[in-house]
mmCIF file of C-alpha atoms in Angstrom:
data_model
loop_
_atom_site.group_PDB
_atom_site.id
_atom_site.type_symbol
_atom_site.label_atom_id
_atom_site.label_comp_id
_atom_site.label_asym_id
_atom_site.label_seq_id
_atom_site.Cartn_x
_atom_site.Cartn_y
_atom_site.Cartn_z
ATOM 1 C CA UNK A 1 -1.938 5.711 27.063
ATOM 2 C CA UNK A 2 -0.503 7.717 29.946
ATOM 3 C CA UNK A 3 2.929 6.193 29.484
ATOM 4 C CA UNK A 4 2.971 5.231 25.798
ATOM 5 C CA UNK A 5 2.860 8.261 23.561
ATOM 6 C CA UNK A 6 2.681 6.116 20.416
ATOM 7 C CA UNK A 7 -0.560 4.490 21.616
ATOM 8 C CA UNK A 8 -1.984 7.846 22.686
ATOM 9 C CA UNK A 9 -1.155 9.417 19.331
ATOM 10 C CA UNK A 10 -2.403 6.411 17.326
ATOM 11 C CA UNK A 11 -5.760 6.275 19.025
ATOM 12 C CA UNK A 12 -6.193 10.050 19.005
ATOM 13 C CA UNK A 13 -5.290 10.240 15.333
ATOM 14 C CA UNK A 14 -7.655 7.366 14.553
ATOM 15 C CA UNK A 15 -10.556 9.100 16.308
ATOM 16 C CA UNK A 16 -9.782 12.328 14.450
ATOM 17 C CA UNK A 17 -9.343 10.574 11.075
ATOM 18 C CA UNK A 18 -12.539 8.529 11.222
ATOM 19 C CA UNK A 19 -14.613 11.161 12.983
ATOM 20 C CA UNK A 20 -15.529 8.747 15.725
ATOM 21 C CA UNK A 21 -16.429 10.142 19.135
ATOM 22 C CA UNK A 22 -14.626 7.450 21.163
ATOM 23 C CA UNK A 23 -11.672 5.090 20.910
ATOM 24 C CA UNK A 24 -14.029 2.112 20.785
ATOM 25 C CA UNK A 25 -15.977 3.721 17.961
ATOM 26 C CA UNK A 26 -12.734 4.308 16.066
ATOM 27 C CA UNK A 27 -11.868 0.601 16.362
ATOM 28 C CA UNK A 28 -15.359 -0.387 15.154
ATOM 29 C CA UNK A 29 -15.113 2.006 12.199
ATOM 30 C CA UNK A 30 -11.817 0.487 10.998
ATOM 31 C CA UNK A 31 -13.674 -2.627 9.845
ATOM 32 C CA UNK A 32 -15.107 -0.575 6.958
ATOM 33 C CA UNK A 33 -11.592 0.126 5.631
ATOM 34 C CA UNK A 34 -10.973 -2.897 3.455
ATOM 35 C CA UNK A 35 -10.355 -3.807 -0.153
ATOM 36 C CA UNK A 36 -12.238 -7.079 0.288
ATOM 37 C CA UNK A 37 -14.511 -7.609 -2.673
ATOM 38 C CA UNK A 38 -13.052 -4.744 -4.697
ATOM 39 C CA UNK A 39 -9.297 -5.421 -4.929
ATOM 40 C CA UNK A 40 -9.859 -7.248 -8.211
ATOM 41 C CA UNK A 41 -11.237 -4.023 -9.719
ATOM 42 C CA UNK A 42 -7.908 -2.201 -9.371
ATOM 43 C CA UNK A 43 -6.381 -1.986 -12.853
ATOM 44 C CA UNK A 44 -3.184 -0.018 -12.276
ATOM 45 C CA UNK A 45 0.128 -1.689 -11.519
ATOM 46 C CA UNK A 46 0.418 -1.748 -7.746
ATOM 47 C CA UNK A 47 3.366 -1.746 -5.362
ATOM 48 C CA UNK A 48 2.554 -3.595 -2.140
ATOM 49 C CA UNK A 49 4.995 -3.104 0.711
ATOM 50 C CA UNK A 50 5.432 -5.702 3.453
ATOM 51 C CA UNK A 51 7.371 -5.084 6.661
ATOM 52 C CA UNK A 52 8.773 -8.243 8.223
ATOM 53 C CA UNK A 53 7.754 -7.370 11.794
ATOM 54 C CA UNK A 54 4.633 -5.289 11.123
ATOM 55 C CA UNK A 55 2.634 -5.532 14.333
ATOM 56 C CA UNK A 56 -0.582 -4.233 12.751
ATOM 57 C CA UNK A 57 -0.864 -5.738 9.271
ATOM 58 C CA UNK A 58 1.013 -9.045 9.364
ATOM 59 C CA UNK A 59 -0.080 -11.225 6.448
ATOM 60 C CA UNK A 60 -2.221 -8.518 4.847
ATOM 61 C CA UNK A 61 0.172 -7.687 1.974
ATOM 62 C CA UNK A 62 0.112 -11.282 0.715
ATOM 63 C CA UNK A 63 -3.683 -11.432 1.030
ATOM 64 C CA UNK A 64 -4.000 -8.239 -0.997
ATOM 65 C CA UNK A 65 -1.635 -9.510 -3.661
ATOM 66 C CA UNK A 66 -3.622 -12.749 -4.033
ATOM 67 C CA UNK A 67 -6.896 -10.799 -4.329
ATOM 68 C CA UNK A 68 -5.651 -8.457 -7.042
ATOM 69 C CA UNK A 69 -5.788 -9.102 -10.768
ATOM 70 C CA UNK A 70 -3.685 -6.071 -11.748
ATOM 71 C CA UNK A 71 0.087 -6.468 -12.019
ATOM 72 C CA UNK A 72 1.566 -6.331 -8.519
ATOM 73 C CA UNK A 73 5.024 -6.121 -7.007
ATOM 74 C CA UNK A 74 5.430 -7.290 -3.422
ATOM 75 C CA UNK A 75 8.390 -5.528 -1.819
ATOM 76 C CA UNK A 76 9.561 -7.089 1.418
ATOM 77 C CA UNK A 77 11.368 -5.033 4.038
ATOM 78 C CA UNK A 78 13.439 -6.756 6.687
ATOM 79 C CA UNK A 79 14.483 -5.945 10.195
ATOM 80 C CA UNK A 80 18.085 -6.710 9.227
ATOM 81 C CA UNK A 81 18.039 -3.798 6.780
ATOM 82 C CA UNK A 82 16.358 -1.587 9.380
ATOM 83 C CA UNK A 83 12.956 -1.362 7.735
ATOM 84 C CA UNK A 84 11.011 -4.287 9.153
ATOM 85 C CA UNK A 85 8.560 -2.291 11.284
ATOM 86 C CA UNK A 86 5.139 -0.895 10.351
ATOM 87 C CA UNK A 87 5.485 1.867 7.729
ATOM 88 C CA UNK A 88 9.208 1.053 7.526
ATOM 89 C CA UNK A 89 9.936 3.699 10.162
ATOM 90 C CA UNK A 90 13.418 2.362 10.808
ATOM 91 C CA UNK A 91 14.547 3.116 7.286
ATOM 92 C CA UNK A 92 12.419 5.456 5.244
ATOM 93 C CA UNK A 93 15.431 5.900 2.986
ATOM 94 C CA UNK A 94 15.220 2.199 2.020
ATOM 95 C CA UNK A 95 11.453 2.456 1.498
ATOM 96 C CA UNK A 96 11.876 5.543 -0.696
ATOM 97 C CA UNK A 97 14.567 3.766 -2.705
ATOM 98 C CA UNK A 98 12.190 0.869 -3.415
ATOM 99 C CA UNK A 99 9.250 3.163 -4.210
ATOM 100 C CA UNK A 100 11.175 5.372 -6.620
ATOM 101 C CA UNK A 101 12.923 2.427 -8.315
ATOM 102 C CA UNK A 102 9.514 0.804 -8.812
ATOM 103 C CA UNK A 103 8.070 4.037 -10.215
ATOM 104 C CA UNK A 104 11.037 4.375 -12.593
ATOM 105 C CA UNK A 105 10.372 0.853 -13.885
ATOM 106 C CA UNK A 106 6.607 1.307 -14.226
ATOM 107 C CA UNK A 107 6.826 4.737 -15.842
ATOM 108 C CA UNK A 108 9.559 3.642 -18.255
ATOM 109 C CA UNK A 109 7.407 0.701 -19.356
ATOM 110 C CA UNK A 110 4.429 3.044 -19.784
ATOM 111 C CA UNK A 111 6.538 5.400 -21.931
ATOM 112 C CA UNK A 112 7.625 2.511 -24.167
ATOM 113 C CA UNK A 113 3.985 1.508 -24.698
ATOM 114 C CA UNK A 114 2.928 5.082 -25.446
ATOM 115 C CA UNK A 115 5.873 5.599 -27.822
ATOM 116 C CA UNK A 116 5.046 2.538 -29.932
ATOM 117 C CA UNK A 117 3.914 3.354 -33.436
ATOM 118 C CA UNK A 118 0.152 3.053 -33.924
ATOM 119 C CA UNK A 119 -1.095 -0.231 -35.260
ATOM 120 C CA UNK A 120 -2.730 0.107 -38.647
ATOM 121 C CA UNK A 121 -6.443 -0.676 -38.585
ATOM 122 C CA UNK A 122 -7.440 -4.048 -39.964
ATOM 123 C CA UNK A 123 -9.604 -4.331 -43.072
ATOM 124 C CA UNK A 124 -12.651 -4.936 -40.849
ATOM 125 C CA UNK A 125 -11.966 -1.811 -38.771
ATOM 126 C CA UNK A 126 -11.750 0.464 -41.835
#
Protein backbone atom coordinates (compact mmCIF):
# COMPACT_ATOMS: atom_id res chain seq x y z
CA UNK A 1 0.00 0.00 0.00
CA UNK A 2 2.95 2.32 0.54
CA UNK A 3 3.86 2.25 -3.13
CA UNK A 4 0.54 1.48 -4.84
CA UNK A 5 -1.93 4.29 -4.43
CA UNK A 6 -4.68 2.33 -6.19
CA UNK A 7 -4.48 -0.45 -3.58
CA UNK A 8 -4.34 2.07 -0.74
CA UNK A 9 -7.37 3.93 -2.07
CA UNK A 10 -9.33 0.74 -2.82
CA UNK A 11 -8.87 -0.73 0.62
CA UNK A 12 -9.46 2.59 2.37
CA UNK A 13 -12.61 3.21 0.35
CA UNK A 14 -13.81 -0.32 1.05
CA UNK A 15 -13.36 0.11 4.80
CA UNK A 16 -15.19 3.44 4.66
CA UNK A 17 -18.00 2.08 2.43
CA UNK A 18 -18.71 -1.04 4.47
CA UNK A 19 -18.07 0.55 7.85
CA UNK A 20 -15.55 -2.11 8.73
CA UNK A 21 -12.83 -1.26 11.24
CA UNK A 22 -10.02 -3.11 9.42
CA UNK A 23 -8.98 -4.14 5.93
CA UNK A 24 -9.56 -7.79 6.81
CA UNK A 25 -13.04 -6.98 8.07
CA UNK A 26 -13.78 -5.14 4.82
CA UNK A 27 -12.79 -8.24 2.82
CA UNK A 28 -14.99 -10.45 5.02
CA UNK A 29 -17.93 -8.07 4.64
CA UNK A 30 -17.76 -8.17 0.82
CA UNK A 31 -19.12 -11.73 0.85
CA UNK A 32 -22.53 -10.31 1.81
CA UNK A 33 -22.65 -8.27 -1.43
CA UNK A 34 -24.13 -10.77 -3.85
CA UNK A 35 -27.19 -11.27 -6.00
CA UNK A 36 -27.04 -15.03 -5.43
CA UNK A 37 -30.52 -16.31 -4.73
CA UNK A 38 -32.24 -13.05 -5.66
CA UNK A 39 -31.10 -12.22 -9.21
CA UNK A 40 -34.15 -14.03 -10.57
CA UNK A 41 -36.39 -11.55 -8.74
CA UNK A 42 -35.14 -8.59 -10.81
CA UNK A 43 -37.90 -7.72 -13.28
CA UNK A 44 -36.50 -4.69 -15.10
CA UNK A 45 -34.47 -4.98 -18.29
CA UNK A 46 -30.85 -5.03 -17.21
CA UNK A 47 -27.62 -3.96 -18.89
CA UNK A 48 -24.68 -6.06 -17.72
CA UNK A 49 -21.24 -4.75 -18.61
CA UNK A 50 -18.24 -7.06 -18.96
CA UNK A 51 -14.65 -5.83 -19.25
CA UNK A 52 -12.36 -8.25 -21.06
CA UNK A 53 -9.47 -7.93 -18.59
CA UNK A 54 -11.40 -7.19 -15.38
CA UNK A 55 -9.05 -8.27 -12.61
CA UNK A 56 -11.77 -8.26 -9.94
CA UNK A 57 -14.94 -9.67 -11.49
CA UNK A 58 -13.84 -12.00 -14.29
CA UNK A 59 -16.69 -14.35 -15.19
CA UNK A 60 -19.22 -12.63 -12.93
CA UNK A 61 -21.18 -10.87 -15.71
CA UNK A 62 -21.97 -14.17 -17.43
CA UNK A 63 -22.95 -15.78 -14.11
CA UNK A 64 -25.31 -12.90 -13.39
CA UNK A 65 -26.85 -13.09 -16.84
CA UNK A 66 -27.50 -16.83 -16.46
CA UNK A 67 -29.11 -16.28 -13.04
CA UNK A 68 -31.49 -13.57 -14.21
CA UNK A 69 -34.94 -14.11 -15.67
CA UNK A 70 -35.49 -10.48 -16.71
CA UNK A 71 -34.41 -9.39 -20.19
CA UNK A 72 -30.66 -8.79 -20.16
CA UNK A 73 -28.09 -7.31 -22.51
CA UNK A 74 -24.48 -8.33 -22.00
CA UNK A 75 -22.17 -5.62 -23.32
CA UNK A 76 -18.58 -6.69 -23.75
CA UNK A 77 -15.75 -4.18 -23.60
CA UNK A 78 -12.38 -5.04 -25.07
CA UNK A 79 -8.84 -3.99 -24.41
CA UNK A 80 -8.43 -3.29 -28.13
CA UNK A 81 -11.06 -0.55 -27.90
CA UNK A 82 -9.46 0.77 -24.71
CA UNK A 83 -12.18 -0.28 -22.30
CA UNK A 84 -11.18 -3.76 -21.19
CA UNK A 85 -10.25 -2.92 -17.60
CA UNK A 86 -12.44 -2.92 -14.48
CA UNK A 87 -15.09 -0.17 -14.70
CA UNK A 88 -13.92 0.52 -18.26
CA UNK A 89 -11.51 3.17 -16.97
CA UNK A 90 -9.57 3.25 -20.22
CA UNK A 91 -12.56 4.48 -22.18
CA UNK A 92 -15.46 5.88 -20.22
CA UNK A 93 -16.59 7.50 -23.45
CA UNK A 94 -17.15 4.03 -24.97
CA UNK A 95 -18.94 2.84 -21.83
CA UNK A 96 -21.20 5.91 -21.84
CA UNK A 97 -21.96 5.36 -25.53
CA UNK A 98 -23.10 1.79 -24.80
CA UNK A 99 -25.10 2.80 -21.72
CA UNK A 100 -26.95 5.65 -23.42
CA UNK A 101 -27.60 3.65 -26.61
CA UNK A 102 -29.04 0.85 -24.46
CA UNK A 103 -31.21 3.32 -22.53
CA UNK A 104 -32.46 4.84 -25.80
CA UNK A 105 -33.49 1.37 -26.99
CA UNK A 106 -35.14 0.35 -23.71
CA UNK A 107 -36.96 3.64 -23.22
CA UNK A 108 -38.16 3.75 -26.83
CA UNK A 109 -39.59 0.24 -26.46
CA UNK A 110 -41.27 1.27 -23.19
CA UNK A 111 -42.82 4.31 -24.90
CA UNK A 112 -44.21 2.12 -27.70
CA UNK A 113 -45.83 -0.18 -25.13
CA UNK A 114 -47.29 2.73 -23.18
CA UNK A 115 -48.57 4.40 -26.37
CA UNK A 116 -50.47 1.32 -27.54
CA UNK A 117 -54.22 1.73 -27.52
CA UNK A 118 -55.92 0.02 -24.57
CA UNK A 119 -57.22 -3.45 -25.19
CA UNK A 120 -60.97 -3.67 -24.87
CA UNK A 121 -62.09 -5.82 -21.95
CA UNK A 122 -63.33 -9.28 -22.82
CA UNK A 123 -66.94 -10.29 -22.18
CA UNK A 124 -65.83 -12.08 -18.99
CA UNK A 125 -64.01 -8.99 -17.69
CA UNK A 126 -67.06 -6.72 -18.13
